[in-house]
Structures are given as C-alpha cells and as structure tokens.
Amino acid sequence: MSSKRVIVTGASGLLGRAVLAGFQQSKWTVMGTAFSRTGTNLVQIDICNKEKTEEIIRNFMPTAIVHCAAQRFPDKVEQDVDGTVRLNVAATKNLANLAAELGAIMIYISTDYVFDGTKPPYSESDTPNSLNMYGKTKLQGEQVTLEANPNHIVLRVPVLYGPVEYLGESAVTVLLHLFYDSEGTKLVSDSEMRYPAHVDDIASICVDLLELKETNADVKGIYHWGGKEAMTKYGMVRDMASIFQLSMSHISPDPNPSQGTSRPQNAQLTNAKLENLAVGKHTPFRVGIESVLTGWVQRKKSEGL
C-alpha cells in the first residue's frame, strides 16, 4: 500500500471523478467521498457534519486532501446563501484545520469568479473582487484554507467540462441541448469571455502539485490554471456545430451580458506560475469537446433527433 494517501471530496462530481481517477492512476492510495451520488467505492459523507467528517478522515489518515466539493452553480448560490456558506466556507475551514493537524496538505479548488473581470489577465497576486456570492464564498474558502496552514494550496480554475453524467452537469456541455430545441430563436451569450478547461487537465495538475511538493517546500499558496482559448458561449456552440455538423440556424448571438447572477466579463487567469514549475496540461477545446459529446450526439441521432 502506498504511503501517499489522498482523500478527494466531491468525488462523484464533474471534477472530483477526474481527480479521483488521476490519483488512482498515479498509484496513490485514494478515498473518494460524496454526499448523494455515492456509487461504487465512494464513502458517503456530509462534509458539513464536522464530527462525522473528522471521524472518517482520522481513520484514513491522509497525507493530502483535494477538496472539490462545493456549491458551484452561481444562480443556485443566490437561492441558498446560508447553505452555500456552510459548504463552501465552514466545511472548508474544518477540512483545512484537520489537514493541518494531521500534517496533511490540502488543495482547495477555487474559481476565476473571485475576480470582477475588468482587468484581465489575472495573476495570483492580483486583488480579488467578486461580483457574486459564489465568488465571494469561494474567496472566503481560500482565506480559511491558507489561514489553517500557509503550506496548503489554492488552485483557481475557470469553467470546466469533461465526461458528464447529464448534460447540465457542466455549463459547457449543457449548450448541446440548444441544437435539439428548435422552437423559436435561441439567444446565446456572445458577451462574457470564458477559458474552458478539461477536468482531466485539472486532475493532472492536482497530482503533479502534490508530487512536486514532496521535494519542493515552496509549492504552496495560490496557483492559477485556465484554458488557453478565449470563447464566449456562442463561440462554444459554433465549435459544437462545426464538429458534429449540427444546424444552428435557430441560434443567434446575444451581445448583451448574461441574465441572472452577475458574472465577470473576462476573468482570464495567467498560467505562468504553474508553467514555471513545469506543471500544466491543456486539451484543445475542439479535441476535448468532441470526445466528451460524441456519445451524446450519437444517442440523439438514435432517438431520431
């Protein structure tokens, strides 16, 4: 059994599944936790339950924790601020403190939404100024993580996509629905710039950071990783149409800011700090999205859509 032992929270989620697989492939001893979608080989846990969480973590005795669990949908955050604070902040604080007590390093997954998007690109030293409660709670999570132990790691990432259990699991893959709903004209945001990243790339970075930290004590604090292609949601839809030869005659670009919760116009993250450590991986969007959506498009075709 490996002496490298990692707990992945939120291991049933979009990113968590990829992180779990990444550490399993890298010969770590891994425990994945989940709240609802517990499935095979995952430990059911409500990380907002401090006592039960501590019991499970102490029994496993990790050398690292990768904290993926979060309320990550900005509109849902606004509907349940108290619940989001419990999950994104209070539970994070408990995990970070426990990791510090056990001598384990925690990677806290954060977001480009800690920035207001007015002065991109953003480096790790730039001052956050979130426009919404999601970004604010994630920033608070960063703060409690590094207060617990300045040797912990915060990894800020952009909008993510990857193999999904349902199309709405990612703000990128959900766009495929537009092609199969041809009633009326569909307006798609052509305003906010996004830099989508594949979850496998983020998982690879998490593994590499913890491997590197074993020999480099300076690996700590805040790091950024963003995709390398600037795209609006309309641009993503255009790529999907091109790849899968889908009609978008009923889809039009919307130059106005997205409705609902305020989102940054352009929160591009600079990757230089990680790249200087020879850490980083980028899957070109067209390659990644074709791999992710091919099965879904084939299923739609078989249904006669």
PDB file of C-alpha atoms in Angstrom:
ATOM      1  CA  MET A   1       0.000   0.000   0.000  1.00  0.00           C
ATOM      2  CA  SER A   2       1.325   3.422  -0.952  1.00  0.00           C
ATOM      3  CA  SER A   3       2.435   5.811   1.788  1.00  0.00           C
ATOM      4  CA  LYS A   4       0.850   8.568  -0.319  1.00  0.00           C
ATOM      5  CA  ARG A   5      -2.733   8.727   0.830  1.00  0.00           C
ATOM      6  CA  VAL A   6      -5.244  11.226  -0.541  1.00  0.00           C
ATOM      7  CA  ILE A   7      -8.892  11.992   0.157  1.00  0.00           C
ATOM      8  CA  VAL A   8     -10.891  13.555  -2.689  1.00  0.00           C
ATOM      9  CA  THR A   9     -14.071  15.313  -1.574  1.00  0.00           C
ATOM     10  CA  GLY A  10     -16.897  15.722  -4.045  1.00  0.00           C
ATOM     11  CA  ALA A  11     -15.575  12.641  -5.823  1.00  0.00           C
ATOM     12  CA  SER A  12     -18.881  11.936  -7.569  1.00  0.00           C
ATOM     13  CA  GLY A  13     -18.892  15.357  -9.238  1.00  0.00           C
ATOM     14  CA  LEU A  14     -17.624  16.529 -12.600  1.00  0.00           C
ATOM     15  CA  LEU A  15     -14.128  17.456 -11.392  1.00  0.00           C
ATOM     16  CA  GLY A  16     -13.996  15.061  -8.456  1.00  0.00           C
ATOM     17  CA  ARG A  17     -14.381  11.984 -10.667  1.00  0.00           C
ATOM     18  CA  ALA A  18     -11.425  13.077 -12.792  1.00  0.00           C
ATOM     19  CA  VAL A  19      -9.270  13.894  -9.764  1.00  0.00           C
ATOM     20  CA  LEU A  20     -10.089  10.544  -8.166  1.00  0.00           C
ATOM     21  CA  ALA A  21      -9.100   8.714 -11.364  1.00  0.00           C
ATOM     22  CA  GLY A  22      -5.929  10.770 -11.700  1.00  0.00           C
ATOM     23  CA  PHE A  23      -4.647   9.773  -8.271  1.00  0.00           C
ATOM     24  CA  GLN A  24      -5.664   6.141  -8.747  1.00  0.00           C
ATOM     25  CA  GLN A  25      -3.656   6.018 -11.972  1.00  0.00           C
ATOM     26  CA  SER A  26      -0.687   7.607 -10.173  1.00  0.00           C
ATOM     27  CA  LYS A  27      -0.539   4.809  -7.592  1.00  0.00           C
ATOM     28  CA  TRP A  28      -1.799   6.800  -4.632  1.00  0.00           C
ATOM     29  CA  THR A  29      -3.984   5.165  -2.011  1.00  0.00           C
ATOM     30  CA  VAL A  30      -7.226   7.042  -2.591  1.00  0.00           C
ATOM     31  CA  MET A  31     -10.503   7.545  -0.777  1.00  0.00           C
ATOM     32  CA  GLY A  32     -13.276   9.415  -2.550  1.00  0.00           C
ATOM     33  CA  THR A  33     -16.149  10.957  -0.632  1.00  0.00           C
ATOM     34  CA  ALA A  34     -19.549  12.069  -1.882  1.00  0.00           C
ATOM     35  CA  PHE A  35     -22.773  13.401  -0.424  1.00  0.00           C
ATOM     36  CA  SER A  36     -25.502  11.971  -2.650  1.00  0.00           C
ATOM     37  CA  ARG A  37     -24.133  10.162  -5.715  1.00  0.00           C
ATOM     38  CA  THR A  38     -22.093   7.667  -3.732  1.00  0.00           C
ATOM     39  CA  GLY A  39     -21.932   4.811  -6.275  1.00  0.00           C
ATOM     40  CA  THR A  40     -19.123   2.265  -6.253  1.00  0.00           C
ATOM     41  CA  ASN A  41     -16.117   2.711  -3.968  1.00  0.00           C
ATOM     42  CA  LEU A  42     -17.125   6.135  -2.623  1.00  0.00           C
ATOM     43  CA  VAL A  43     -17.670   6.928   1.038  1.00  0.00           C
ATOM     44  CA  GLN A  44     -20.943   8.715   1.778  1.00  0.00           C
ATOM     45  CA  ILE A  45     -20.338  11.800   3.866  1.00  0.00           C
ATOM     46  CA  ASP A  46     -21.900  15.169   4.557  1.00  0.00           C
ATOM     47  CA  ILE A  47     -18.802  17.300   4.970  1.00  0.00           C
ATOM     48  CA  CYS A  48     -20.929  19.909   6.743  1.00  0.00           C
ATOM     49  CA  ASN A  49     -21.162  17.365   9.582  1.00  0.00           C
ATOM     50  CA  LYS A  50     -17.913  18.209  11.333  1.00  0.00           C
ATOM     51  CA  GLU A  51     -17.813  15.293  13.774  1.00  0.00           C
ATOM     52  CA  LYS A  52     -18.581  12.560  11.249  1.00  0.00           C
ATOM     53  CA  THR A  53     -16.167  14.076   8.731  1.00  0.00           C
ATOM     54  CA  GLU A  54     -13.367  14.158  11.293  1.00  0.00           C
ATOM     55  CA  GLU A  55     -14.010  10.542  12.245  1.00  0.00           C
ATOM     56  CA  ILE A  56     -13.763   9.315   8.641  1.00  0.00           C
ATOM     57  CA  ILE A  57     -10.680  11.392   7.846  1.00  0.00           C
ATOM     58  CA  ARG A  58      -8.833  10.427  11.032  1.00  0.00           C
ATOM     59  CA  ASN A  59      -9.489   6.757  10.318  1.00  0.00           C
ATOM     60  CA  PHE A  60      -7.994   7.084   6.826  1.00  0.00           C
ATOM     61  CA  MET A  61      -5.049   9.305   7.911  1.00  0.00           C
ATOM     62  CA  PRO A  62      -4.407  11.054   4.581  1.00  0.00           C
ATOM     63  CA  THR A  63      -1.185  12.764   3.607  1.00  0.00           C
ATOM     64  CA  ALA A  64      -3.246  15.029   1.342  1.00  0.00           C
ATOM     65  CA  ILE A  65      -6.815  16.185   0.732  1.00  0.00           C
ATOM     66  CA  VAL A  66      -8.115  17.558  -2.570  1.00  0.00           C
ATOM     67  CA  HIS A  67     -11.261  19.487  -1.747  1.00  0.00           C
ATOM     68  CA  CYS A  68     -13.513  19.516  -4.823  1.00  0.00           C
ATOM     69  CA  ALA A  69     -16.876  19.518  -3.046  1.00  0.00           C
ATOM     70  CA  ALA A  70     -18.701  22.836  -3.368  1.00  0.00           C
ATOM     71  CA  GLN A  71     -21.867  24.544  -4.459  1.00  0.00           C
ATOM     72  CA  ARG A  72     -20.531  25.717  -7.819  1.00  0.00           C
ATOM     73  CA  PHE A  73     -23.619  26.959  -9.661  1.00  0.00           C
ATOM     74  CA  PRO A  74     -23.801  30.763  -9.162  1.00  0.00           C
ATOM     75  CA  ASP A  75     -27.577  31.008  -9.573  1.00  0.00           C
ATOM     76  CA  LYS A  76     -28.151  28.227  -7.011  1.00  0.00           C
ATOM     77  CA  VAL A  77     -25.823  30.003  -4.579  1.00  0.00           C
ATOM     78  CA  GLU A  78     -28.011  33.101  -4.645  1.00  0.00           C
ATOM     79  CA  GLN A  79     -31.034  30.937  -3.804  1.00  0.00           C
ATOM     80  CA  ASP A  80     -29.392  29.364  -0.726  1.00  0.00           C
ATOM     81  CA  VAL A  81     -26.666  31.630   0.610  1.00  0.00           C
ATOM     82  CA  ASP A  82     -26.653  30.128   4.113  1.00  0.00           C
ATOM     83  CA  GLY A  83     -26.312  26.581   2.806  1.00  0.00           C
ATOM     84  CA  THR A  84     -23.575  27.664   0.427  1.00  0.00           C
ATOM     85  CA  VAL A  85     -21.604  29.335   3.221  1.00  0.00           C
ATOM     86  CA  ARG A  86     -21.828  26.127   5.269  1.00  0.00           C
ATOM     87  CA  LEU A  87     -20.457  24.085   2.378  1.00  0.00           C
ATOM     88  CA  ASN A  88     -18.044  26.474   0.656  1.00  0.00           C
ATOM     89  CA  VAL A  89     -16.658  28.162   3.773  1.00  0.00           C
ATOM     90  CA  ALA A  90     -17.393  26.435   7.097  1.00  0.00           C
ATOM     91  CA  ALA A  91     -16.810  22.874   5.848  1.00  0.00           C
ATOM     92  CA  THR A  92     -13.672  24.055   4.044  1.00  0.00           C
ATOM     93  CA  LYS A  93     -12.353  25.592   7.259  1.00  0.00           C
ATOM     94  CA  ASN A  94     -12.931  22.344   9.152  1.00  0.00           C
ATOM     95  CA  LEU A  95     -11.152  20.292   6.491  1.00  0.00           C
ATOM     96  CA  ALA A  96      -8.217  22.697   6.249  1.00  0.00           C
ATOM     97  CA  ASN A  97      -7.751  22.767  10.030  1.00  0.00           C
ATOM     98  CA  LEU A  98      -7.964  19.000  10.318  1.00  0.00           C
ATOM     99  CA  ALA A  99      -5.492  18.529   7.470  1.00  0.00           C
ATOM    100  CA  ALA A 100      -3.083  20.893   9.207  1.00  0.00           C
ATOM    101  CA  GLU A 101      -3.456  18.999  12.479  1.00  0.00           C
ATOM    102  CA  LEU A 102      -2.738  15.683  10.733  1.00  0.00           C
ATOM    103  CA  GLY A 103       0.236  17.063   8.817  1.00  0.00           C
ATOM    104  CA  ALA A 104      -1.600  16.663   5.511  1.00  0.00           C
ATOM    105  CA  ILE A 105      -1.607  19.165   2.652  1.00  0.00           C
ATOM    106  CA  MET A 106      -4.924  20.347   1.260  1.00  0.00           C
ATOM    107  CA  ILE A 107      -5.583  21.531  -2.274  1.00  0.00           C
ATOM    108  CA  TYR A 108      -8.640  23.769  -2.311  1.00  0.00           C
ATOM    109  CA  ILE A 109     -10.295  24.136  -5.705  1.00  0.00           C
ATOM    110  CA  SER A 110     -11.345  27.740  -6.279  1.00  0.00           C
ATOM    111  CA  THR A 111     -12.537  29.778  -9.230  1.00  0.00           C
ATOM    112  CA  ASP A 112     -11.820  32.612 -11.647  1.00  0.00           C
ATOM    113  CA  TYR A 113     -15.061  34.161 -10.345  1.00  0.00           C
ATOM    114  CA  VAL A 114     -13.120  35.661  -7.420  1.00  0.00           C
ATOM    115  CA  PHE A 115     -12.271  38.419  -9.934  1.00  0.00           C
ATOM    116  CA  ASP A 116     -14.593  41.054 -11.403  1.00  0.00           C
ATOM    117  CA  GLY A 117     -13.304  40.603 -14.958  1.00  0.00           C
ATOM    118  CA  THR A 118     -12.444  44.255 -15.617  1.00  0.00           C
ATOM    119  CA  LYS A 119      -8.645  43.992 -15.858  1.00  0.00           C
ATOM    120  CA  PRO A 120      -7.569  40.631 -17.300  1.00  0.00           C
ATOM    121  CA  PRO A 121      -5.434  38.658 -17.383  1.00  0.00           C
ATOM    122  CA  TYR A 122      -5.189  37.928 -13.665  1.00  0.00           C
ATOM    123  CA  SER A 123      -2.113  36.679 -11.830  1.00  0.00           C
ATOM    124  CA  GLU A 124      -2.076  35.117  -8.373  1.00  0.00           C
ATOM    125  CA  SER A 125      -1.023  38.448  -6.821  1.00  0.00           C
ATOM    126  CA  ASP A 126      -3.965  40.425  -8.221  1.00  0.00           C
ATOM    127  CA  THR A 127      -6.617  41.568  -5.751  1.00  0.00           C
ATOM    128  CA  PRO A 128      -9.900  39.615  -5.957  1.00  0.00           C
ATOM    129  CA  ASN A 129     -13.200  41.472  -6.271  1.00  0.00           C
ATOM    130  CA  SER A 130     -16.042  39.049  -6.882  1.00  0.00           C
ATOM    131  CA  LEU A 131     -19.293  40.180  -8.458  1.00  0.00           C
ATOM    132  CA  ASN A 132     -21.441  37.423  -6.941  1.00  0.00           C
ATOM    133  CA  MET A 133     -21.949  35.343  -3.809  1.00  0.00           C
ATOM    134  CA  TYR A 134     -20.456  32.256  -5.421  1.00  0.00           C
ATOM    135  CA  GLY A 135     -17.135  34.014  -5.954  1.00  0.00           C
ATOM    136  CA  LYS A 136     -17.283  35.608  -2.520  1.00  0.00           C
ATOM    137  CA  THR A 137     -17.837  32.288  -0.732  1.00  0.00           C
ATOM    138  CA  LYS A 138     -15.052  30.648  -2.720  1.00  0.00           C
ATOM    139  CA  LEU A 139     -12.720  33.504  -1.794  1.00  0.00           C
ATOM    140  CA  GLN A 140     -13.648  33.058   1.852  1.00  0.00           C
ATOM    141  CA  GLY A 141     -12.851  29.372   1.408  1.00  0.00           C
ATOM    142  CA  GLU A 142      -9.424  30.305   0.074  1.00  0.00           C
ATOM    143  CA  GLN A 143      -8.791  32.518   3.076  1.00  0.00           C
ATOM    144  CA  VAL A 144      -9.722  29.922   5.703  1.00  0.00           C
ATOM    145  CA  THR A 145      -7.657  27.310   3.849  1.00  0.00           C
ATOM    146  CA  LEU A 146      -4.457  29.377   3.937  1.00  0.00           C
ATOM    147  CA  GLU A 147      -5.141  30.621   7.472  1.00  0.00           C
ATOM    148  CA  ALA A 148      -5.237  26.995   8.635  1.00  0.00           C
ATOM    149  CA  ASN A 149      -1.856  26.339   7.036  1.00  0.00           C
ATOM    150  CA  PRO A 150       0.025  28.635   4.638  1.00  0.00           C
ATOM    151  CA  ASN A 151       1.526  25.469   3.137  1.00  0.00           C
ATOM    152  CA  HIS A 152      -1.875  24.442   1.815  1.00  0.00           C
ATOM    153  CA  ILE A 153      -2.597  25.063  -1.881  1.00  0.00           C
ATOM    154  CA  VAL A 154      -5.376  27.030  -3.591  1.00  0.00           C
ATOM    155  CA  LEU A 155      -5.963  26.211  -7.255  1.00  0.00           C
ATOM    156  CA  ARG A 156      -8.170  28.669  -9.143  1.00  0.00           C
ATOM    157  CA  VAL A 157      -9.749  27.265 -12.284  1.00  0.00           C
ATOM    158  CA  PRO A 158     -12.183  28.502 -14.989  1.00  0.00           C
ATOM    159  CA  VAL A 159     -15.404  26.948 -16.284  1.00  0.00           C
ATOM    160  CA  LEU A 160     -14.864  23.198 -16.571  1.00  0.00           C
ATOM    161  CA  TYR A 161     -16.104  20.487 -18.884  1.00  0.00           C
ATOM    162  CA  GLY A 162     -15.457  16.778 -19.265  1.00  0.00           C
ATOM    163  CA  PRO A 163     -17.286  13.452 -19.286  1.00  0.00           C
ATOM    164  CA  VAL A 164     -20.698  14.228 -17.793  1.00  0.00           C
ATOM    165  CA  GLU A 165     -23.410  12.072 -16.249  1.00  0.00           C
ATOM    166  CA  TYR A 166     -26.005  14.548 -17.552  1.00  0.00           C
ATOM    167  CA  LEU A 167     -25.522  17.467 -19.930  1.00  0.00           C
ATOM    168  CA  GLY A 168     -26.427  20.050 -17.297  1.00  0.00           C
ATOM    169  CA  GLU A 169     -23.500  18.930 -15.141  1.00  0.00           C
ATOM    170  CA  SER A 170     -21.280  21.442 -16.969  1.00  0.00           C
ATOM    171  CA  ALA A 171     -22.077  24.961 -18.162  1.00  0.00           C
ATOM    172  CA  VAL A 172     -20.313  23.951 -21.385  1.00  0.00           C
ATOM    173  CA  THR A 173     -21.921  20.602 -22.216  1.00  0.00           C
ATOM    174  CA  VAL A 174     -25.402  21.894 -21.362  1.00  0.00           C
ATOM    175  CA  LEU A 175     -25.183  24.020 -24.514  1.00  0.00           C
ATOM    176  CA  LEU A 176     -25.706  20.891 -26.628  1.00  0.00           C
ATOM    177  CA  HIS A 177     -29.402  20.999 -25.669  1.00  0.00           C
ATOM    178  CA  LEU A 178     -29.798  24.121 -27.820  1.00  0.00           C
ATOM    179  CA  PHE A 179     -29.408  22.153 -31.034  1.00  0.00           C
ATOM    180  CA  TYR A 180     -32.330  19.886 -30.231  1.00  0.00           C
ATOM    181  CA  ASP A 181     -34.800  22.585 -29.208  1.00  0.00           C
ATOM    182  CA  SER A 182     -35.653  24.374 -32.420  1.00  0.00           C
ATOM    183  CA  GLU A 183     -38.807  26.108 -31.222  1.00  0.00           C
ATOM    184  CA  GLY A 184     -38.140  29.792 -31.768  1.00  0.00           C
ATOM    185  CA  THR A 185     -34.823  31.606 -31.925  1.00  0.00           C
ATOM    186  CA  LYS A 186     -32.350  30.778 -29.167  1.00  0.00           C
ATOM    187  CA  LEU A 187     -30.172  33.640 -27.965  1.00  0.00           C
ATOM    188  CA  VAL A 188     -26.776  32.570 -26.635  1.00  0.00           C
ATOM    189  CA  SER A 189     -24.374  34.851 -24.824  1.00  0.00           C
ATOM    190  CA  ASP A 190     -21.701  36.314 -27.057  1.00  0.00           C
ATOM    191  CA  SER A 191     -20.531  38.710 -24.364  1.00  0.00           C
ATOM    192  CA  GLU A 192     -18.553  37.210 -21.477  1.00  0.00           C
ATOM    193  CA  MET A 193     -15.242  35.600 -22.407  1.00  0.00           C
ATOM    194  CA  ARG A 194     -14.528  32.188 -20.949  1.00  0.00           C
ATOM    195  CA  TYR A 195     -11.437  29.966 -20.989  1.00  0.00           C
ATOM    196  CA  PRO A 196     -12.819  26.430 -20.602  1.00  0.00           C
ATOM    197  CA  ALA A 197     -10.583  23.720 -19.183  1.00  0.00           C
ATOM    198  CA  HIS A 198     -10.992  19.956 -19.346  1.00  0.00           C
ATOM    199  CA  VAL A 199     -11.319  18.264 -15.944  1.00  0.00           C
ATOM    200  CA  ASP A 200      -8.587  15.760 -16.842  1.00  0.00           C
ATOM    201  CA  ASP A 201      -6.169  18.681 -17.192  1.00  0.00           C
ATOM    202  CA  ILE A 202      -7.063  19.979 -13.732  1.00  0.00           C
ATOM    203  CA  ALA A 203      -6.759  16.495 -12.257  1.00  0.00           C
ATOM    204  CA  SER A 204      -3.287  16.150 -13.772  1.00  0.00           C
ATOM    205  CA  ILE A 205      -2.265  19.456 -12.194  1.00  0.00           C
ATOM    206  CA  CYS A 206      -3.510  18.362  -8.760  1.00  0.00           C
ATOM    207  CA  VAL A 207      -1.458  15.170  -8.932  1.00  0.00           C
ATOM    208  CA  ASP A 208       1.636  16.987 -10.205  1.00  0.00           C
ATOM    209  CA  LEU A 209       1.421  19.664  -7.494  1.00  0.00           C
ATOM    210  CA  LEU A 210       1.286  17.125  -4.671  1.00  0.00           C
ATOM    211  CA  GLU A 211       4.046  15.027  -6.234  1.00  0.00           C
ATOM    212  CA  LEU A 212       6.207  18.129  -6.622  1.00  0.00           C
ATOM    213  CA  LYS A 213       5.515  19.323  -3.093  1.00  0.00           C
ATOM    214  CA  GLU A 214       7.207  16.207  -1.740  1.00  0.00           C
ATOM    215  CA  THR A 215      10.555  17.612  -2.883  1.00  0.00           C
ATOM    216  CA  ASN A 216       9.837  21.352  -3.098  1.00  0.00           C
ATOM    217  CA  ALA A 217       8.567  23.052   0.056  1.00  0.00           C
ATOM    218  CA  ASP A 218       7.977  26.262  -1.897  1.00  0.00           C
ATOM    219  CA  VAL A 219       4.952  24.683  -3.592  1.00  0.00           C
ATOM    220  CA  LYS A 220       2.249  26.379  -1.548  1.00  0.00           C
ATOM    221  CA  GLY A 221      -0.281  29.188  -1.680  1.00  0.00           C
ATOM    222  CA  ILE A 222      -2.305  30.268  -4.710  1.00  0.00           C
ATOM    223  CA  TYR A 223      -1.976  28.960  -8.278  1.00  0.00           C
ATOM    224  CA  HIS A 224      -3.957  29.661 -11.449  1.00  0.00           C
ATOM    225  CA  TRP A 225      -4.822  27.438 -14.378  1.00  0.00           C
ATOM    226  CA  GLY A 226      -7.074  28.478 -17.230  1.00  0.00           C
ATOM    227  CA  GLY A 227      -7.820  27.123 -20.668  1.00  0.00           C
ATOM    228  CA  LYS A 228      -5.844  28.741 -23.471  1.00  0.00           C
ATOM    229  CA  GLU A 229      -8.716  29.565 -25.833  1.00  0.00           C
ATOM    230  CA  ALA A 230     -10.908  32.626 -25.308  1.00  0.00           C
ATOM    231  CA  MET A 231     -14.501  31.756 -26.081  1.00  0.00           C
ATOM    232  CA  THR A 232     -17.974  33.095 -25.463  1.00  0.00           C
ATOM    233  CA  LYS A 233     -20.785  30.593 -25.002  1.00  0.00           C
ATOM    234  CA  TYR A 234     -21.805  31.361 -28.589  1.00  0.00           C
ATOM    235  CA  GLY A 235     -18.275  30.519 -29.706  1.00  0.00           C
ATOM    236  CA  MET A 236     -18.506  27.161 -27.936  1.00  0.00           C
ATOM    237  CA  VAL A 237     -21.820  26.480 -29.693  1.00  0.00           C
ATOM    238  CA  ARG A 238     -20.243  27.339 -33.047  1.00  0.00           C
ATOM    239  CA  ASP A 239     -17.484  24.813 -32.441  1.00  0.00           C
ATOM    240  CA  MET A 240     -20.005  22.133 -31.492  1.00  0.00           C
ATOM    241  CA  ALA A 241     -21.991  22.816 -34.663  1.00  0.00           C
ATOM    242  CA  SER A 242     -18.831  22.564 -36.782  1.00  0.00           C
ATOM    243  CA  ILE A 243     -17.583  19.365 -35.150  1.00  0.00           C
ATOM    244  CA  PHE A 244     -20.883  17.481 -35.251  1.00  0.00           C
ATOM    245  CA  GLN A 245     -22.365  19.129 -38.358  1.00  0.00           C
ATOM    246  CA  LEU A 246     -25.397  20.399 -36.452  1.00  0.00           C
ATOM    247  CA  SER A 247     -27.672  23.169 -37.677  1.00  0.00           C
ATOM    248  CA  MET A 248     -27.600  26.397 -35.703  1.00  0.00           C
ATOM    249  CA  SER A 249     -29.994  28.302 -37.950  1.00  0.00           C
ATOM    250  CA  HIS A 250     -32.236  28.871 -34.914  1.00  0.00           C
ATOM    251  CA  ILE A 251     -29.360  30.017 -32.674  1.00  0.00           C
ATOM    252  CA  SER A 252     -28.259  33.657 -32.593  1.00  0.00           C
ATOM    253  CA  PRO A 253     -25.522  35.506 -30.673  1.00  0.00           C
ATOM    254  CA  ASP A 254     -26.618  37.758 -27.820  1.00  0.00           C
ATOM    255  CA  PRO A 255     -24.179  40.669 -27.360  1.00  0.00           C
ATOM    256  CA  ASN A 256     -25.727  41.635 -24.013  1.00  0.00           C
ATOM    257  CA  PRO A 257     -24.408  40.472 -20.625  1.00  0.00           C
ATOM    258  CA  SER A 258     -25.936  37.212 -19.393  1.00  0.00           C
ATOM    259  CA  GLN A 259     -29.158  37.388 -17.412  1.00  0.00           C
ATOM    260  CA  GLY A 260     -29.340  36.331 -13.777  1.00  0.00           C
ATOM    261  CA  THR A 261     -26.415  36.421 -11.366  1.00  0.00           C
ATOM    262  CA  SER A 262     -23.671  38.908 -12.292  1.00  0.00           C
ATOM    263  CA  ARG A 263     -20.674  37.293 -13.951  1.00  0.00           C
ATOM    264  CA  PRO A 264     -17.239  38.715 -14.808  1.00  0.00           C
ATOM    265  CA  GLN A 265     -16.774  39.957 -18.375  1.00  0.00           C
ATOM    266  CA  ASN A 266     -13.306  38.435 -18.740  1.00  0.00           C
ATOM    267  CA  ALA A 267     -11.622  36.699 -15.801  1.00  0.00           C
ATOM    268  CA  GLN A 268      -8.732  35.182 -17.757  1.00  0.00           C
ATOM    269  CA  LEU A 269      -6.199  33.505 -15.466  1.00  0.00           C
ATOM    270  CA  THR A 270      -2.481  33.570 -16.216  1.00  0.00           C
ATOM    271  CA  ASN A 271      -0.781  30.167 -16.092  1.00  0.00           C
ATOM    272  CA  ALA A 272       2.819  31.388 -15.798  1.00  0.00           C
ATOM    273  CA  LYS A 273       3.368  30.449 -12.144  1.00  0.00           C
ATOM    274  CA  LEU A 274       2.465  26.805 -12.746  1.00  0.00           C
ATOM    275  CA  GLU A 275       4.221  26.672 -16.105  1.00  0.00           C
ATOM    276  CA  ASN A 276       7.411  27.899 -14.415  1.00  0.00           C
ATOM    277  CA  LEU A 277       7.190  24.758 -12.255  1.00  0.00           C
ATOM    278  CA  ALA A 278       6.778  22.663 -15.443  1.00  0.00           C
ATOM    279  CA  VAL A 279       3.237  21.897 -14.291  1.00  0.00           C
ATOM    280  CA  GLY A 280       0.245  22.230 -16.589  1.00  0.00           C
ATOM    281  CA  LYS A 281      -1.774  20.495 -19.262  1.00  0.00           C
ATOM    282  CA  HIS A 282      -4.174  21.881 -21.869  1.00  0.00           C
ATOM    283  CA  THR A 283      -6.564  19.892 -24.015  1.00  0.00           C
ATOM    284  CA  PRO A 284      -7.575  21.932 -27.093  1.00  0.00           C
ATOM    285  CA  PHE A 285     -11.271  22.721 -26.799  1.00  0.00           C
ATOM    286  CA  ARG A 286     -12.306  21.144 -30.104  1.00  0.00           C
ATOM    287  CA  VAL A 287     -10.478  17.925 -29.224  1.00  0.00           C
ATOM    288  CA  GLY A 288     -11.892  17.785 -25.706  1.00  0.00           C
ATOM    289  CA  ILE A 289     -15.479  18.675 -26.519  1.00  0.00           C
ATOM    290  CA  GLU A 290     -15.620  16.186 -29.421  1.00  0.00           C
ATOM    291  CA  SER A 291     -14.508  13.403 -27.101  1.00  0.00           C
ATOM    292  CA  VAL A 292     -16.971  14.422 -24.405  1.00  0.00           C
ATOM    293  CA  LEU A 293     -20.049  14.936 -26.581  1.00  0.00           C
ATOM    294  CA  THR A 294     -19.718  12.278 -29.318  1.00  0.00           C
ATOM    295  CA  GLY A 295     -21.697   9.705 -27.329  1.00  0.00           C
ATOM    296  CA  TRP A 296     -24.413  12.227 -26.528  1.00  0.00           C
ATOM    297  CA  VAL A 297     -24.782  13.287 -30.167  1.00  0.00           C
ATOM    298  CA  GLN A 298     -24.943   9.638 -31.289  1.00  0.00           C
ATOM    299  CA  ARG A 299     -27.646   8.994 -28.689  1.00  0.00           C
ATOM    300  CA  LYS A 300     -29.675  11.926 -30.002  1.00  0.00           C
ATOM    301  CA  LYS A 301     -29.350  10.592 -33.552  1.00  0.00           C
ATOM    302  CA  SER A 302     -30.535   7.155 -32.459  1.00  0.00           C
ATOM    303  CA  GLU A 303     -33.577   8.835 -30.937  1.00  0.00           C
ATOM    304  CA  GLY A 304     -34.322  10.403 -34.297  1.00  0.00           C
ATOM    305  CA  LEU A 305     -33.374  13.925 -33.223  1.00  0.00           C
TER     306      LEU A 305
END
